mmCIF file of C-alpha atoms and ligand atoms in Angstrom:
data_model
loop_
_atom_site.group_PDB
_atom_site.id
_atom_site.type_symbol
_atom_site.label_atom_id
_atom_site.label_comp_id
_atom_site.label_asym_id
_atom_site.label_seq_id
_atom_site.Cartn_x
_atom_site.Cartn_y
_atom_site.Cartn_z
ATOM 1 C CA UNK A 1069 -0.114 0.039 0.183
ATOM 2 C CA UNK A 1070 1.192 3.622 -0.675
ATOM 3 C CA UNK A 1071 2.492 5.501 2.466
ATOM 4 C CA UNK A 1072 3.502 9.190 3.046
ATOM 5 C CA UNK A 1073 6.503 8.456 5.489
ATOM 6 C CA UNK A 1074 9.174 11.059 4.356
ATOM 7 C CA UNK A 1075 9.501 13.855 1.966
ATOM 8 C CA UNK A 1076 12.708 12.199 0.613
ATOM 9 C CA UNK A 1077 10.439 9.783 -0.934
ATOM 10 C CA UNK A 1078 8.735 12.033 -3.282
ATOM 11 C CA UNK A 1079 10.076 13.616 -6.418
ATOM 12 C CA UNK A 1080 9.957 17.041 -7.544
ATOM 13 C CA UNK A 1081 6.942 16.155 -10.050
ATOM 14 C CA UNK A 1082 5.111 14.498 -7.263
ATOM 15 C CA UNK A 1083 5.663 17.381 -4.720
ATOM 16 C CA UNK A 1084 4.692 19.769 -7.725
ATOM 17 C CA UNK A 1085 1.391 18.075 -8.207
ATOM 18 C CA UNK A 1086 0.514 17.685 -4.620
ATOM 19 C CA UNK A 1087 0.969 21.392 -4.258
ATOM 20 C CA UNK A 1088 -0.988 21.907 -7.292
ATOM 21 C CA UNK A 1089 -3.946 19.869 -6.028
ATOM 22 C CA UNK A 1090 -3.764 21.565 -2.811
ATOM 23 C CA UNK A 1091 -4.010 24.976 -4.491
ATOM 24 C CA UNK A 1092 -7.018 23.788 -6.414
ATOM 25 C CA UNK A 1093 -8.711 22.573 -3.321
ATOM 26 C CA UNK A 1094 -8.178 26.063 -1.673
ATOM 27 C CA UNK A 1095 -10.004 27.443 -4.794
ATOM 28 C CA UNK A 1096 -12.517 24.651 -5.779
ATOM 29 C CA UNK A 1097 -16.261 25.062 -4.871
ATOM 30 C CA UNK A 1098 -17.383 21.446 -5.685
ATOM 31 C CA UNK A 1099 -15.041 18.836 -3.925
ATOM 32 C CA UNK A 1100 -14.643 15.057 -4.712
ATOM 33 C CA UNK A 1101 -16.383 12.446 -2.260
ATOM 34 C CA UNK A 1102 -14.725 9.620 -0.787
ATOM 35 C CA UNK A 1103 -17.424 8.389 1.089
ATOM 36 C CA UNK A 1104 -16.633 4.833 1.865
ATOM 37 C CA UNK A 1105 -12.762 5.687 2.684
ATOM 38 C CA UNK A 1106 -12.271 4.916 6.447
ATOM 39 C CA UNK A 1107 -9.473 6.651 8.138
ATOM 40 C CA UNK A 1108 -7.959 7.082 11.624
ATOM 41 C CA UNK A 1109 -5.843 9.384 13.367
ATOM 42 C CA UNK A 1110 -3.611 8.279 16.176
ATOM 43 C CA UNK A 1111 -1.519 10.977 17.888
ATOM 44 C CA UNK A 1112 0.642 9.634 20.451
ATOM 45 C CA UNK A 1113 2.580 13.387 21.042
ATOM 46 C CA UNK A 1114 0.295 16.513 21.486
ATOM 47 C CA UNK A 1115 -0.738 18.654 18.439
ATOM 48 C CA UNK A 1116 -3.089 21.052 17.228
ATOM 49 C CA UNK A 1117 -2.354 21.849 13.751
ATOM 50 C CA UNK A 1118 -1.515 18.863 12.210
ATOM 51 C CA UNK A 1119 -4.370 16.859 13.962
ATOM 52 C CA UNK A 1120 -7.067 19.355 13.535
ATOM 53 C CA UNK A 1121 -6.252 19.748 9.846
ATOM 54 C CA UNK A 1122 -6.319 16.365 9.002
ATOM 55 C CA UNK A 1123 -9.835 15.976 10.594
ATOM 56 C CA UNK A 1124 -10.793 18.994 8.704
ATOM 57 C CA UNK A 1125 -9.162 17.918 5.303
ATOM 58 C CA UNK A 1126 -10.822 14.146 6.018
ATOM 59 C CA UNK A 1127 -14.325 15.831 6.529
ATOM 60 C CA UNK A 1128 -14.231 18.068 3.503
ATOM 61 C CA UNK A 1129 -13.774 15.247 1.476
ATOM 62 C CA UNK A 1130 -16.440 13.307 3.177
ATOM 63 C CA UNK A 1131 -14.198 10.670 4.367
ATOM 64 C CA UNK A 1132 -15.283 8.367 7.563
ATOM 65 C CA UNK A 1133 -12.498 9.756 10.087
ATOM 66 C CA UNK A 1134 -12.017 9.074 13.469
ATOM 67 C CA UNK A 1135 -9.505 10.692 16.037
ATOM 68 C CA UNK A 1136 -8.386 7.435 18.258
ATOM 69 C CA UNK A 1137 -8.408 8.640 22.072
ATOM 70 C CA UNK A 1138 -5.423 7.368 22.934
ATOM 71 C CA UNK A 1139 -5.917 8.240 26.815
ATOM 72 C CA UNK A 1140 -8.764 5.884 26.943
ATOM 73 C CA UNK A 1141 -7.598 3.060 24.657
ATOM 74 C CA UNK A 1142 -6.794 -0.578 25.300
ATOM 75 C CA UNK A 1143 -3.214 0.013 25.251
ATOM 76 C CA UNK A 1144 -3.551 1.056 28.757
ATOM 77 C CA UNK A 1145 -4.577 -2.355 29.589
ATOM 78 C CA UNK A 1146 -1.408 -3.887 27.995
ATOM 79 C CA UNK A 1147 -2.476 -4.198 24.149
ATOM 80 C CA UNK A 1148 0.578 -3.753 22.003
ATOM 81 C CA UNK A 1149 0.299 -0.589 19.487
ATOM 82 C CA UNK A 1150 0.537 -2.999 16.526
ATOM 83 C CA UNK A 1151 -2.532 -4.881 17.854
ATOM 84 C CA UNK A 1152 -4.568 -1.951 18.127
ATOM 85 C CA UNK A 1153 -3.644 -0.992 14.344
ATOM 86 C CA UNK A 1154 -4.841 -4.557 13.459
ATOM 87 C CA UNK A 1155 -8.197 -4.162 15.042
ATOM 88 C CA UNK A 1156 -8.904 -0.778 13.646
ATOM 89 C CA UNK A 1157 -8.124 -2.227 10.401
ATOM 90 C CA UNK A 1158 -10.296 -5.266 10.840
ATOM 91 C CA UNK A 1159 -12.889 -2.770 11.463
ATOM 92 C CA UNK A 1160 -12.298 -1.847 7.903
ATOM 93 C CA UNK A 1161 -9.739 1.360 8.696
ATOM 94 C CA UNK A 1162 -7.580 1.166 5.652
ATOM 95 C CA UNK A 1163 -5.573 4.830 6.396
ATOM 96 C CA UNK A 1164 -3.825 5.523 9.286
ATOM 97 C CA UNK A 1165 -2.339 9.065 10.033
ATOM 98 C CA UNK A 1166 0.143 8.765 12.988
ATOM 99 C CA UNK A 1167 2.149 10.784 14.906
ATOM 100 C CA UNK A 1168 4.674 9.068 17.530
ATOM 101 C CA UNK A 1169 7.844 10.312 19.525
ATOM 102 C CA UNK A 1170 9.774 7.230 18.423
ATOM 103 C CA UNK A 1171 11.628 7.794 15.027
ATOM 104 C CA UNK A 1172 10.862 5.394 12.353
ATOM 105 C CA UNK A 1173 8.358 3.440 14.112
ATOM 106 C CA UNK A 1174 6.015 4.345 11.326
ATOM 107 C CA UNK A 1175 8.236 2.535 9.113
ATOM 108 C CA UNK A 1176 8.309 -0.404 10.838
ATOM 109 C CA UNK A 1177 4.293 -0.298 11.448
ATOM 110 C CA UNK A 1178 3.626 -0.054 7.572
ATOM 111 C CA UNK A 1179 6.258 -2.879 6.902
ATOM 112 C CA UNK A 1180 4.109 -5.277 9.604
ATOM 113 C CA UNK A 1181 0.651 -4.232 8.335
ATOM 114 C CA UNK A 1182 1.109 -4.134 4.488
ATOM 115 C CA UNK A 1183 -2.638 -3.681 3.845
ATOM 116 C CA UNK A 1184 -2.997 -0.663 5.495
ATOM 117 C CA UNK A 1185 -1.645 2.937 4.378
ATOM 118 C CA UNK A 1186 0.381 5.105 6.725
ATOM 119 C CA UNK A 1187 0.745 8.920 6.571
ATOM 120 C CA UNK A 1188 3.515 10.261 8.834
ATOM 121 C CA UNK A 1189 2.385 13.266 10.914
ATOM 122 C CA UNK A 1190 5.564 13.368 12.892
ATOM 123 C CA UNK A 1191 7.874 11.025 14.200
ATOM 124 C CA UNK A 1192 10.319 11.922 16.849
ATOM 125 C CA UNK A 1193 13.326 14.232 15.077
ATOM 126 C CA UNK A 1194 13.205 12.513 12.161
ATOM 127 C CA UNK A 1195 10.355 13.784 9.758
ATOM 128 C CA UNK A 1196 7.471 15.805 8.847
ATOM 129 C CA UNK A 1197 6.526 15.561 5.599
ATOM 130 C CA UNK A 1198 2.985 17.137 5.674
ATOM 131 C CA UNK A 1199 4.603 19.881 7.431
ATOM 132 C CA UNK A 1200 6.953 20.539 4.673
ATOM 133 C CA UNK A 1201 4.421 20.760 1.988
ATOM 134 C CA UNK A 1202 2.453 23.144 3.444
ATOM 135 C CA UNK A 1203 5.453 25.134 4.079
ATOM 136 C CA UNK A 1204 6.242 24.816 0.278
ATOM 137 C CA UNK A 1205 2.890 25.826 -0.618
ATOM 138 C CA UNK A 1206 3.228 28.737 1.268
ATOM 139 C CA UNK A 1207 6.437 29.757 -0.248
ATOM 140 C CA UNK A 1208 5.150 28.964 -3.824
ATOM 141 C CA UNK A 1209 2.279 31.116 -3.187
ATOM 142 C CA UNK A 1210 4.264 34.054 -1.908
ATOM 143 C CA UNK A 1211 7.227 33.489 -4.253
ATOM 144 C CA UNK A 1212 5.791 31.768 -7.089
ATOM 145 C CA UNK A 1213 9.067 29.866 -7.842
ATOM 146 C CA UNK A 1214 11.729 27.997 -5.961
ATOM 147 C CA UNK A 1215 14.377 29.006 -7.942
ATOM 148 C CA UNK A 1216 17.281 31.294 -6.796
ATOM 149 C CA UNK A 1217 15.488 31.699 -3.218
ATOM 150 C CA UNK A 1218 17.655 32.179 -0.428
ATOM 151 C CA UNK A 1219 16.063 30.334 2.834
ATOM 152 C CA UNK A 1220 17.547 31.072 6.278
ATOM 153 C CA UNK A 1221 16.108 28.670 8.974
ATOM 154 C CA UNK A 1222 17.110 29.973 12.726
ATOM 155 C CA UNK A 1223 16.108 28.136 16.005
ATOM 156 C CA UNK A 1224 16.502 24.539 17.554
ATOM 157 C CA UNK A 1225 17.665 22.944 14.150
ATOM 158 C CA UNK A 1226 19.436 20.071 16.070
ATOM 159 C CA UNK A 1227 15.734 18.485 17.565
ATOM 160 C CA UNK A 1228 13.635 19.273 14.666
ATOM 161 C CA UNK A 1229 11.724 17.059 12.378
ATOM 162 C CA UNK A 1230 10.591 20.130 10.479
ATOM 163 C CA UNK A 1231 14.047 21.423 9.591
ATOM 164 C CA UNK A 1232 14.897 17.717 8.538
ATOM 165 C CA UNK A 1233 11.767 17.574 6.205
ATOM 166 C CA UNK A 1234 12.068 21.114 4.771
ATOM 167 C CA UNK A 1235 15.650 21.033 3.819
ATOM 168 C CA UNK A 1236 14.986 17.969 2.089
ATOM 169 C CA UNK A 1237 11.698 19.200 0.343
ATOM 170 C CA UNK A 1238 13.648 22.736 -0.703
ATOM 171 C CA UNK A 1239 16.699 20.923 -2.121
ATOM 172 C CA UNK A 1240 14.128 18.392 -4.091
ATOM 173 C CA UNK A 1241 12.416 21.708 -5.398
ATOM 174 C CA UNK A 1242 15.797 23.066 -6.734
ATOM 175 C CA UNK A 1243 16.576 25.447 -3.693
ATOM 176 C CA UNK A 1244 20.161 25.576 -3.425
ATOM 177 C CA UNK A 1245 20.560 28.487 -1.093
ATOM 178 C CA UNK A 1246 19.901 27.056 2.623
ATOM 179 C CA UNK A 1247 21.338 28.923 5.270
ATOM 180 C CA UNK A 1248 21.260 27.765 9.103
ATOM 181 C CA UNK A 1249 22.034 30.467 11.737
ATOM 182 C CA UNK A 1250 21.955 29.285 15.208
ATOM 183 C CA UNK A 1251 24.512 28.435 18.125
ATOM 184 C CA UNK A 1252 26.329 24.822 18.088
ATOM 185 C CA UNK A 1253 23.939 23.488 20.528
ATOM 186 C CA UNK A 1254 21.316 23.533 18.096
ATOM 187 C CA UNK A 1255 23.138 22.391 15.309
ATOM 188 C CA UNK A 1256 22.299 19.117 14.028
ATOM 189 C CA UNK A 1257 25.277 16.639 13.255
ATOM 190 C CA UNK A 1258 24.654 16.480 9.367
ATOM 191 C CA UNK A 1259 24.561 19.569 7.437
ATOM 192 C CA UNK A 1260 23.733 18.343 4.156
ATOM 193 C CA UNK A 1261 22.359 20.799 1.296
ATOM 194 C CA UNK A 1262 22.966 23.684 3.592
ATOM 195 C CA UNK A 1263 25.343 26.453 4.480
ATOM 196 C CA UNK A 1264 26.017 27.696 8.058
ATOM 197 C CA UNK A 1265 26.361 31.430 9.202
ATOM 198 C CA UNK A 1266 26.415 31.701 13.129
ATOM 199 C CA UNK A 1267 25.456 35.393 12.828
ATOM 200 C CA UNK A 1268 21.834 35.622 12.264
ATOM 201 C CA UNK A 1269 22.330 39.376 11.009
ATOM 202 C CA UNK A 1270 24.731 37.978 8.251
ATOM 203 C CA UNK A 1271 22.810 34.892 7.817
ATOM 204 C CA UNK A 1272 19.600 37.608 7.009
ATOM 205 C CA UNK A 1273 21.223 39.553 4.329
ATOM 206 C CA UNK A 1274 19.411 38.781 1.146
ATOM 207 C CA UNK A 1275 17.001 36.241 2.895
ATOM 208 C CA UNK A 1276 13.785 35.771 0.803
ATOM 209 C CA UNK A 1277 12.272 33.261 3.108
ATOM 210 C CA UNK A 1278 13.122 33.154 6.992
ATOM 211 C CA UNK A 1279 12.244 30.399 8.929
ATOM 212 C CA UNK A 1280 11.993 30.509 12.609
ATOM 213 C CA UNK A 1281 11.850 27.225 14.744
ATOM 214 C CA UNK A 1282 10.656 26.754 18.378
ATOM 215 C CA UNK A 1283 13.135 25.850 21.289
ATOM 216 C CA UNK A 1284 11.882 22.299 22.126
ATOM 217 C CA UNK A 1285 12.716 21.889 25.580
ATOM 218 C CA UNK A 1286 10.901 18.743 25.917
ATOM 219 C CA UNK A 1287 13.556 17.094 23.718
ATOM 220 C CA UNK A 1288 16.611 18.852 25.513
ATOM 221 C CA UNK A 1289 18.089 16.977 28.331
ATOM 222 C CA UNK A 1290 18.970 18.979 31.248
ATOM 223 C CA UNK A 1291 18.650 22.481 32.150
ATOM 224 C CA UNK A 1292 18.747 25.027 29.282
ATOM 225 C CA UNK A 1293 17.672 28.325 31.075
ATOM 226 C CA UNK A 1294 21.212 29.450 30.790
ATOM 227 C CA UNK A 1295 21.493 28.716 27.255
ATOM 228 C CA UNK A 1296 18.047 30.194 26.528
ATOM 229 C CA UNK A 1297 18.633 33.577 28.015
ATOM 230 C CA UNK A 1298 22.028 33.819 25.471
ATOM 231 C CA UNK A 1299 19.908 32.227 22.678
ATOM 232 C CA UNK A 1300 16.971 34.846 22.942
ATOM 233 C CA UNK A 1301 19.628 37.891 23.094
ATOM 234 C CA UNK A 1302 21.442 36.837 20.009
ATOM 235 C CA UNK A 1303 18.812 34.851 17.756
ATOM 236 C CA UNK A 1304 15.481 36.044 18.761
ATOM 237 C CA UNK A 1305 13.753 37.175 15.415
ATOM 238 C CA UNK A 1306 12.976 41.113 15.769
ATOM 239 C CA UNK A 1307 11.886 43.878 13.640
ATOM 240 C CA UNK A 1308 15.652 45.054 13.618
ATOM 241 C CA UNK A 1309 17.076 41.656 12.651
ATOM 242 C CA UNK A 1310 14.286 40.885 10.020
ATOM 243 C CA UNK A 1311 15.257 44.510 8.464
ATOM 244 C CA UNK A 1312 18.563 42.842 7.157
ATOM 245 C CA UNK A 1313 16.433 40.337 4.715
ATOM 246 C CA UNK A 1314 15.102 41.616 1.640
ATOM 247 C CA UNK A 1315 11.980 43.954 2.110
ATOM 248 C CA UNK A 1316 9.530 41.598 0.775
ATOM 249 C CA UNK A 1317 10.870 38.413 3.034
ATOM 250 C CA UNK A 1318 8.351 36.439 4.281
ATOM 251 C CA UNK A 1319 8.656 35.065 7.926
ATOM 252 C CA UNK A 1320 7.379 31.470 8.510
ATOM 253 C CA UNK A 1321 7.286 29.552 11.858
ATOM 254 C CA UNK A 1322 5.549 25.786 11.799
ATOM 255 C CA UNK A 1323 4.168 26.645 15.296
ATOM 256 C CA UNK A 1324 3.756 25.912 18.211
ATOM 257 C CA UNK A 1325 5.420 29.532 18.645
ATOM 258 C CA UNK A 1326 7.434 30.510 21.704
ATOM 259 C CA UNK A 1327 6.603 34.091 21.752
ATOM 260 C CA UNK A 1328 9.526 36.061 23.275
ATOM 261 C CA UNK A 1329 11.848 33.367 22.954
ATOM 262 C CA UNK A 1330 12.655 32.261 19.191
ATOM 263 C CA UNK A 1331 10.785 35.182 17.966
ATOM 264 C CA UNK A 1332 8.657 38.502 18.729
ATOM 265 C CA UNK A 1333 5.225 39.293 18.764
ATOM 266 C CA UNK A 1334 5.898 42.027 16.618
ATOM 267 C CA UNK A 1335 7.554 39.874 13.862
ATOM 268 C CA UNK A 1336 4.951 37.022 14.266
ATOM 269 C CA UNK A 1337 2.137 39.180 13.848
ATOM 270 C CA UNK A 1338 3.803 41.814 11.506
ATOM 271 C CA UNK A 1339 3.491 42.366 7.746
ATOM 272 C CA UNK A 1340 5.898 40.101 6.454
ATOM 273 C CA UNK A 1341 4.536 37.024 8.645
ATOM 274 C CA UNK A 1342 2.912 34.083 6.743
ATOM 275 C CA UNK A 1343 2.517 32.273 9.960
ATOM 276 C CA UNK A 1344 -1.077 31.841 10.045
ATOM 277 C CA UNK A 1345 -1.299 31.349 6.101
ATOM 278 C CA UNK A 1346 1.011 28.306 6.913
ATOM 279 C CA UNK A 1347 -1.707 27.114 9.163
ATOM 280 C CA UNK A 1348 -4.504 27.353 6.730
ATOM 281 C CA UNK A 1349 -2.605 26.052 3.910
ATOM 282 C CA UNK A 1350 -2.047 23.049 6.053
ATOM 283 C CA UNK A 1351 -6.013 21.950 5.578
ATOM 284 C CA UNK A 1352 -5.452 21.768 1.974
ATOM 285 C CA UNK A 1353 -2.027 20.040 1.627
ATOM 286 C CA UNK A 1354 -3.648 17.562 3.858
ATOM 287 C CA UNK A 1355 -6.617 17.131 1.377
ATOM 288 C CA UNK A 1356 -4.259 16.374 -1.047
ATOM 289 C CA UNK A 1357 -2.176 13.752 0.799
ATOM 290 C CA UNK A 1358 -5.195 12.315 1.597
ATOM 291 C CA UNK A 1359 -6.169 12.224 -2.003
ATOM 292 C CA UNK A 1360 -2.644 10.962 -3.058
ATOM 293 C CA UNK A 1361 -2.811 8.004 -0.923
ATOM 294 C CA UNK A 1362 -6.389 6.890 -1.584
ATOM 295 C CA UNK A 1363 -5.692 7.328 -5.447
ATOM 296 C CA UNK A 1364 -2.139 5.550 -5.269
ATOM 297 C CA UNK A 1365 -4.341 2.468 -3.784
ATOM 298 C CA UNK A 1366 -6.831 2.538 -6.410
ATOM 299 C CA UNK A 1367 -9.383 4.242 -4.554
ATOM 300 C CA UNK A 1368 -11.537 6.928 -6.763
ATOM 301 C CA UNK A 1369 -13.828 9.723 -5.836
ATOM 302 C CA UNK A 1370 -17.372 9.904 -6.861
ATOM 303 C CA UNK A 1371 -18.527 13.623 -7.427
HETATM 304 N N1 CP B 154 3.558 22.199 13.163
HETATM 305 C C1 CP B 154 2.890 21.373 14.025
HETATM 306 O O1 CP B 154 3.341 20.019 13.701
HETATM 307 O O2 CP B 154 2.335 21.756 14.801
HETATM 308 P P1 CP B 154 1.303 20.651 15.930
HETATM 309 O O3 CP B 154 2.523 20.170 16.828
HETATM 310 O O4 CP B 154 0.536 21.583 16.675
HETATM 311 O O5 CP B 154 0.466 19.443 14.980
#
């Protein structure tokens, strides 16, 4: 069965088609009807944007969608996660939207349950493919093309599945100028397809797109208060720092934001911010992703 586990499993043409379809969903008045498709969301990590946008996306396409309440599921009585999925599958659920803190668990589960389809809604620090697709759609809407863009990513890149997937997605779409700007303690081990400029004011020179990332306290071991204070002083995205970027640069953040840490409210709510556009694009991108998975599994809509 077709899955969406990682951006790097998609090629440029598949991504372009998904973005075009998401854009169409944003503007279509009559939507396709996938009335017999049964979809379940299982979020083992907290979520607002991804969880709700998948729910809305499935509803818009008239799918039968349930969000499994994991606080009251039988896993608390000792049932194995794979058995939970098999039980849902036995009830007719063919498509699973899955978030978990364990990296690559979704890959393992999809190998174990080959007759179901899996969409990765975020696995630990590894990947968040649908976030990347909505980020790419937002960039395309504002910049029309990917060629020649300079993208600066700042924040806790080390612990960020969003950054991993975004760097992969931008590279597939032909963006060659991806600049990371963050202190050593937030730098990933691998820096493929990127350049490093630790001074944010220098990094921002000539930037078309500025991506601010959350400091993910829950993934950092030990006390980070001292680092946070020095981080905020040097790297918080302020109006003054943003003025180093191009005048028409856009500011993105996948959310949830820590206002006053990685970004000021003035920037987050300012004229260059497209943060809430990212959120609304999330629904249309997830409609496109659900349809892509269904169509690639031989499922056609009725209109
Ligand atoms: N960007 C993102 O994944 O947000 P949620 O954790 O709220 O889904």
